[in-house]
N, C-alpha and C. Protein backbone atom coordinates (compact mmCIF):
# COMPACT_ATOMS: atom_id res chain seq x y z
N MET A 1 -17.15 -34.97 0.81
CA MET A 1 -17.40 -34.17 2.07
C MET A 1 -17.04 -33.00 1.84
N THR A 2 -17.72 -32.22 2.33
CA THR A 2 -17.46 -30.85 2.18
C THR A 2 -16.18 -30.18 3.36
N ARG A 3 -15.44 -29.28 2.97
CA ARG A 3 -14.52 -28.73 4.06
C ARG A 3 -14.10 -27.45 3.90
N TYR A 4 -14.53 -26.78 5.32
CA TYR A 4 -14.39 -25.07 5.17
C TYR A 4 -12.92 -25.05 6.07
N VAL A 5 -12.57 -23.52 5.51
CA VAL A 5 -11.73 -23.26 6.28
C VAL A 5 -12.01 -21.47 6.51
N PHE A 6 -12.04 -21.33 8.05
CA PHE A 6 -12.67 -19.85 8.24
C PHE A 6 -11.25 -19.36 8.90
N MET A 7 -11.39 -17.65 8.66
CA MET A 7 -10.00 -17.29 8.50
C MET A 7 -10.52 -15.91 9.69
N LYS A 8 -10.15 -15.87 10.99
CA LYS A 8 -10.28 -14.49 11.66
C LYS A 8 -9.54 -13.50 10.85
N LEU A 9 -10.30 -12.32 10.84
CA LEU A 9 -9.08 -11.33 10.19
C LEU A 9 -9.47 -10.19 11.12
N ARG A 10 -8.19 -9.03 11.20
CA ARG A 10 -8.50 -7.93 11.70
C ARG A 10 -7.85 -6.68 11.02
N GLU A 11 -8.14 -5.51 11.53
CA GLU A 11 -7.78 -4.14 10.87
C GLU A 11 -6.49 -4.39 10.49
N ALA A 12 -5.85 -3.84 9.41
CA ALA A 12 -4.52 -4.03 9.14
C ALA A 12 -3.97 -2.64 9.90
N LYS A 13 -2.42 -2.66 10.57
CA LYS A 13 -1.52 -1.84 10.87
C LYS A 13 -0.25 -1.33 10.05
N LYS A 14 -0.35 -0.46 9.99
CA LYS A 14 1.27 0.11 9.15
C LYS A 14 2.39 -1.06 9.38
N GLU A 15 2.11 -1.98 10.41
CA GLU A 15 3.80 -3.00 10.64
C GLU A 15 3.43 -3.82 9.66
N ASP A 16 2.12 -4.16 9.45
CA ASP A 16 2.08 -5.28 8.65
C ASP A 16 2.32 -5.14 7.37
N PHE A 17 2.81 -3.72 6.93
CA PHE A 17 3.13 -3.50 5.48
C PHE A 17 4.30 -3.38 5.53
N ALA A 18 5.34 -2.83 6.06
CA ALA A 18 6.30 -2.06 6.37
C ALA A 18 7.29 -2.44 7.61
N ASP A 19 8.23 -2.69 7.99
CA ASP A 19 8.95 -3.06 9.09
C ASP A 19 9.33 -1.29 9.47
N GLN A 20 10.12 -1.57 10.87
CA GLN A 20 10.60 -0.20 11.69
C GLN A 20 11.06 0.44 10.88
N TRP A 21 11.61 0.14 9.67
CA TRP A 21 12.84 1.01 8.96
C TRP A 21 12.15 1.18 7.56
N GLY A 22 10.77 1.31 7.68
CA GLY A 22 10.18 1.67 6.60
C GLY A 22 10.40 0.90 4.90
N SER A 23 10.95 -0.39 4.99
CA SER A 23 10.90 -1.32 3.85
C SER A 23 9.76 -2.47 3.76
N LYS A 24 9.17 -2.42 2.78
CA LYS A 24 7.94 -2.86 2.52
C LYS A 24 8.15 -4.44 2.53
N ARG A 25 7.02 -4.78 3.06
CA ARG A 25 6.95 -6.63 3.39
C ARG A 25 6.16 -7.20 2.13
N ILE A 26 7.16 -7.21 1.45
CA ILE A 26 6.67 -7.96 0.09
C ILE A 26 6.07 -9.46 0.27
N GLY A 27 5.14 -9.34 0.07
CA GLY A 27 4.20 -10.79 0.03
C GLY A 27 3.26 -10.88 1.09
N ALA A 28 3.04 -9.70 1.80
CA ALA A 28 1.98 -9.93 2.88
C ALA A 28 0.76 -10.04 2.26
N MET A 29 -0.23 -11.06 2.83
CA MET A 29 -1.53 -11.24 2.26
C MET A 29 -2.73 -10.46 3.01
N TYR A 30 -3.24 -9.60 2.41
CA TYR A 30 -4.70 -9.05 2.89
C TYR A 30 -5.86 -8.83 2.09
N PHE A 31 -6.66 -8.37 2.96
CA PHE A 31 -8.16 -8.57 2.12
C PHE A 31 -8.82 -6.96 2.19
N GLN A 32 -9.63 -7.03 0.80
CA GLN A 32 -10.02 -5.73 0.92
C GLN A 32 -11.82 -5.61 1.23
N GLN A 33 -11.90 -4.32 1.78
CA GLN A 33 -13.67 -4.27 2.10
C GLN A 33 -14.37 -3.01 1.20
N SER A 34 -15.24 -3.76 0.83
CA SER A 34 -16.04 -2.69 -0.44
C SER A 34 -16.34 -1.51 0.46
N VAL A 35 -17.04 -0.60 -0.04
CA VAL A 35 -17.80 0.48 0.52
C VAL A 35 -18.78 -0.19 1.29
N THR A 36 -19.73 -1.13 0.74
CA THR A 36 -20.64 -1.84 1.28
C THR A 36 -20.63 -2.47 2.64
N GLY A 37 -19.41 -2.77 2.62
CA GLY A 37 -18.94 -3.46 3.85
C GLY A 37 -18.27 -4.96 3.72
N ALA A 38 -18.65 -5.38 2.64
CA ALA A 38 -18.77 -6.86 2.18
C ALA A 38 -16.94 -7.10 2.08
N ILE A 39 -16.37 -8.02 2.60
CA ILE A 39 -14.91 -8.33 2.40
C ILE A 39 -15.05 -9.19 1.21
N CYS A 40 -14.16 -8.63 0.34
CA CYS A 40 -13.64 -9.64 -0.92
C CYS A 40 -12.83 -10.82 -0.16
N THR A 41 -13.78 -12.06 -0.98
CA THR A 41 -13.08 -13.40 -0.33
C THR A 41 -11.47 -13.90 -1.06
N GLN A 42 -10.96 -12.64 -1.84
CA GLN A 42 -10.00 -13.31 -2.97
C GLN A 42 -8.95 -12.47 -2.29
N PRO A 43 -7.79 -13.15 -1.48
CA PRO A 43 -6.92 -12.77 -1.11
C PRO A 43 -5.77 -11.87 -1.71
N PHE A 44 -5.36 -10.86 -1.30
CA PHE A 44 -4.68 -10.23 -2.06
C PHE A 44 -3.06 -10.09 -1.70
N TYR A 45 -1.92 -9.86 -2.42
CA TYR A 45 -0.74 -9.84 -1.80
C TYR A 45 0.30 -8.52 -2.00
N PHE A 46 0.58 -7.90 -1.01
CA PHE A 46 1.32 -7.00 -1.23
C PHE A 46 2.53 -7.09 -1.84
N ASN A 47 2.72 -6.41 -3.22
CA ASN A 47 4.03 -6.54 -3.76
C ASN A 47 4.05 -5.15 -4.43
N GLU A 48 5.62 -4.96 -5.47
CA GLU A 48 5.68 -3.95 -6.12
C GLU A 48 4.91 -3.35 -7.12
N ASP A 49 3.93 -4.36 -7.23
CA ASP A 49 2.72 -3.61 -8.60
C ASP A 49 1.26 -3.47 -7.98
N THR A 50 1.45 -3.29 -6.38
CA THR A 50 0.28 -3.05 -5.92
C THR A 50 0.20 -1.47 -6.15
N ASN A 51 -0.91 -1.25 -6.36
CA ASN A 51 -1.03 0.55 -6.40
C ASN A 51 -1.52 1.12 -5.53
N ILE A 52 -0.44 1.53 -4.85
CA ILE A 52 0.13 2.22 -3.92
C ILE A 52 -0.92 3.44 -3.42
N GLU A 53 -1.49 4.38 -4.19
CA GLU A 53 -2.74 5.10 -4.00
C GLU A 53 -3.91 4.94 -3.75
N ALA A 54 -4.37 3.40 -4.57
CA ALA A 54 -5.71 2.61 -4.08
C ALA A 54 -5.67 1.91 -3.07
N PHE A 55 -4.39 1.64 -2.62
CA PHE A 55 -3.82 0.62 -0.87
C PHE A 55 -4.24 2.04 -0.19
N LYS A 56 -3.19 3.03 -0.23
CA LYS A 56 -3.63 4.14 1.15
C LYS A 56 -5.03 4.54 1.00
N GLU A 57 -5.51 4.71 -0.05
CA GLU A 57 -7.02 5.22 0.39
C GLU A 57 -7.54 4.06 1.15
N LEU A 58 -8.01 2.84 0.81
CA LEU A 58 -8.22 1.82 1.39
C LEU A 58 -7.99 1.64 2.90
N TYR A 59 -6.87 1.90 3.21
CA TYR A 59 -6.08 1.81 4.57
C TYR A 59 -6.79 2.86 5.33
N THR A 60 -6.57 4.07 4.70
CA THR A 60 -7.12 5.24 5.76
C THR A 60 -8.44 5.23 5.95
N ALA A 61 -9.32 4.39 5.01
CA ALA A 61 -10.50 4.21 5.30
C ALA A 61 -11.07 3.09 6.22
N ASN A 62 -9.54 2.29 6.56
CA ASN A 62 -9.85 1.09 7.56
C ASN A 62 -10.93 0.15 6.74
N GLN A 63 -10.40 -0.20 5.44
CA GLN A 63 -10.88 -1.19 4.90
C GLN A 63 -9.77 -2.04 4.32
N ILE A 64 -8.79 -2.50 4.66
CA ILE A 64 -7.85 -3.24 4.78
C ILE A 64 -7.41 -4.30 5.94
N PHE A 65 -7.87 -5.46 5.89
CA PHE A 65 -7.87 -6.42 6.52
C PHE A 65 -6.62 -7.55 6.84
N VAL A 66 -6.40 -8.10 7.44
CA VAL A 66 -5.01 -8.88 7.40
C VAL A 66 -5.47 -10.44 8.35
N PRO A 67 -5.26 -11.69 8.11
CA PRO A 67 -5.26 -12.54 8.86
C PRO A 67 -4.99 -12.29 10.23
N MET A 68 -5.22 -12.76 11.58
CA MET A 68 -4.96 -12.87 12.85
C MET A 68 -3.53 -13.69 12.27
N GLY A 69 -2.55 -13.16 13.23
CA GLY A 69 -1.17 -13.84 13.44
C GLY A 69 -1.29 -14.78 14.92
N ILE A 70 -0.34 -15.18 15.06
CA ILE A 70 -0.15 -16.67 16.00
C ILE A 70 -0.05 -15.49 17.19
N PHE A 71 0.39 -14.50 17.34
CA PHE A 71 1.03 -13.73 18.62
C PHE A 71 -0.31 -12.75 18.91
N ASP A 72 -1.37 -12.49 17.73
CA ASP A 72 -2.54 -11.43 18.44
C ASP A 72 -3.08 -11.83 19.64
N LYS A 73 -3.56 -11.43 19.92
CA LYS A 73 -4.60 -11.35 21.04
C LYS A 73 -5.78 -12.04 20.49
N ILE A 74 -6.29 -13.12 21.24
CA ILE A 74 -7.27 -13.78 20.82
C ILE A 74 -8.57 -14.04 21.89
N GLU A 75 -9.60 -14.39 21.11
CA GLU A 75 -10.91 -14.59 22.68
C GLU A 75 -11.49 -16.18 22.23
N VAL A 76 -11.58 -16.92 23.22
CA VAL A 76 -12.03 -18.01 22.95
C VAL A 76 -13.74 -17.93 23.09
N ILE A 77 -14.08 -18.31 22.32
CA ILE A 77 -15.60 -17.88 22.74
C ILE A 77 -16.35 -19.33 22.96
N GLU A 78 -15.99 -20.68 22.60
CA GLU A 78 -17.05 -21.89 23.00
C GLU A 78 -15.14 -23.01 23.00
N GLU A 79 -15.47 -23.66 24.03
CA GLU A 79 -14.56 -24.71 23.96
C GLU A 79 -15.48 -26.00 24.04
N LYS A 80 -14.98 -27.07 23.13
CA LYS A 80 -15.75 -28.23 22.75
C LYS A 80 -14.99 -29.28 23.43
N GLU A 81 -15.28 -30.09 24.09
CA GLU A 81 -14.42 -31.12 24.29
C GLU A 81 -14.42 -32.30 23.23
N GLN A 82 -13.24 -33.06 23.41
CA GLN A 82 -13.60 -34.09 22.25
C GLN A 82 -13.34 -35.33 22.48
N THR A 83 -14.26 -36.17 22.31
CA THR A 83 -14.58 -37.46 22.68
C THR A 83 -13.71 -38.71 21.87
N ILE A 84 -13.05 -39.44 22.16
CA ILE A 84 -12.43 -40.35 21.39
C ILE A 84 -13.06 -41.85 22.03
N THR A 85 -13.48 -42.38 20.69
CA THR A 85 -13.92 -43.67 21.27
C THR A 85 -12.90 -44.53 20.31
N ASN A 86 -13.39 -46.02 20.99
CA ASN A 86 -12.58 -47.07 20.06
C ASN A 86 -13.89 -47.53 19.26
N LEU A 87 -13.21 -48.33 17.79
CA LEU A 87 -14.17 -48.85 17.22
C LEU A 87 -14.03 -50.18 16.84
């Protein structure tokens, strides 16, 4: 059986990578978008070794995405009623 995981992404905000005092949020997961518009499926993690110049360039171009959080506003596109049957 093949299983799939779908992750909804949103454009990153500065709060995703630094707190209100400017301290880095080490370990924050993000995805990069290429110049062609494709999202790289390999996740990246913000850490001490992150190339800040390259990161800032992508961020400024709105090419950094993060997974939707549990408190982010969502939209329900389709609801399916689940039926339980006794076997």
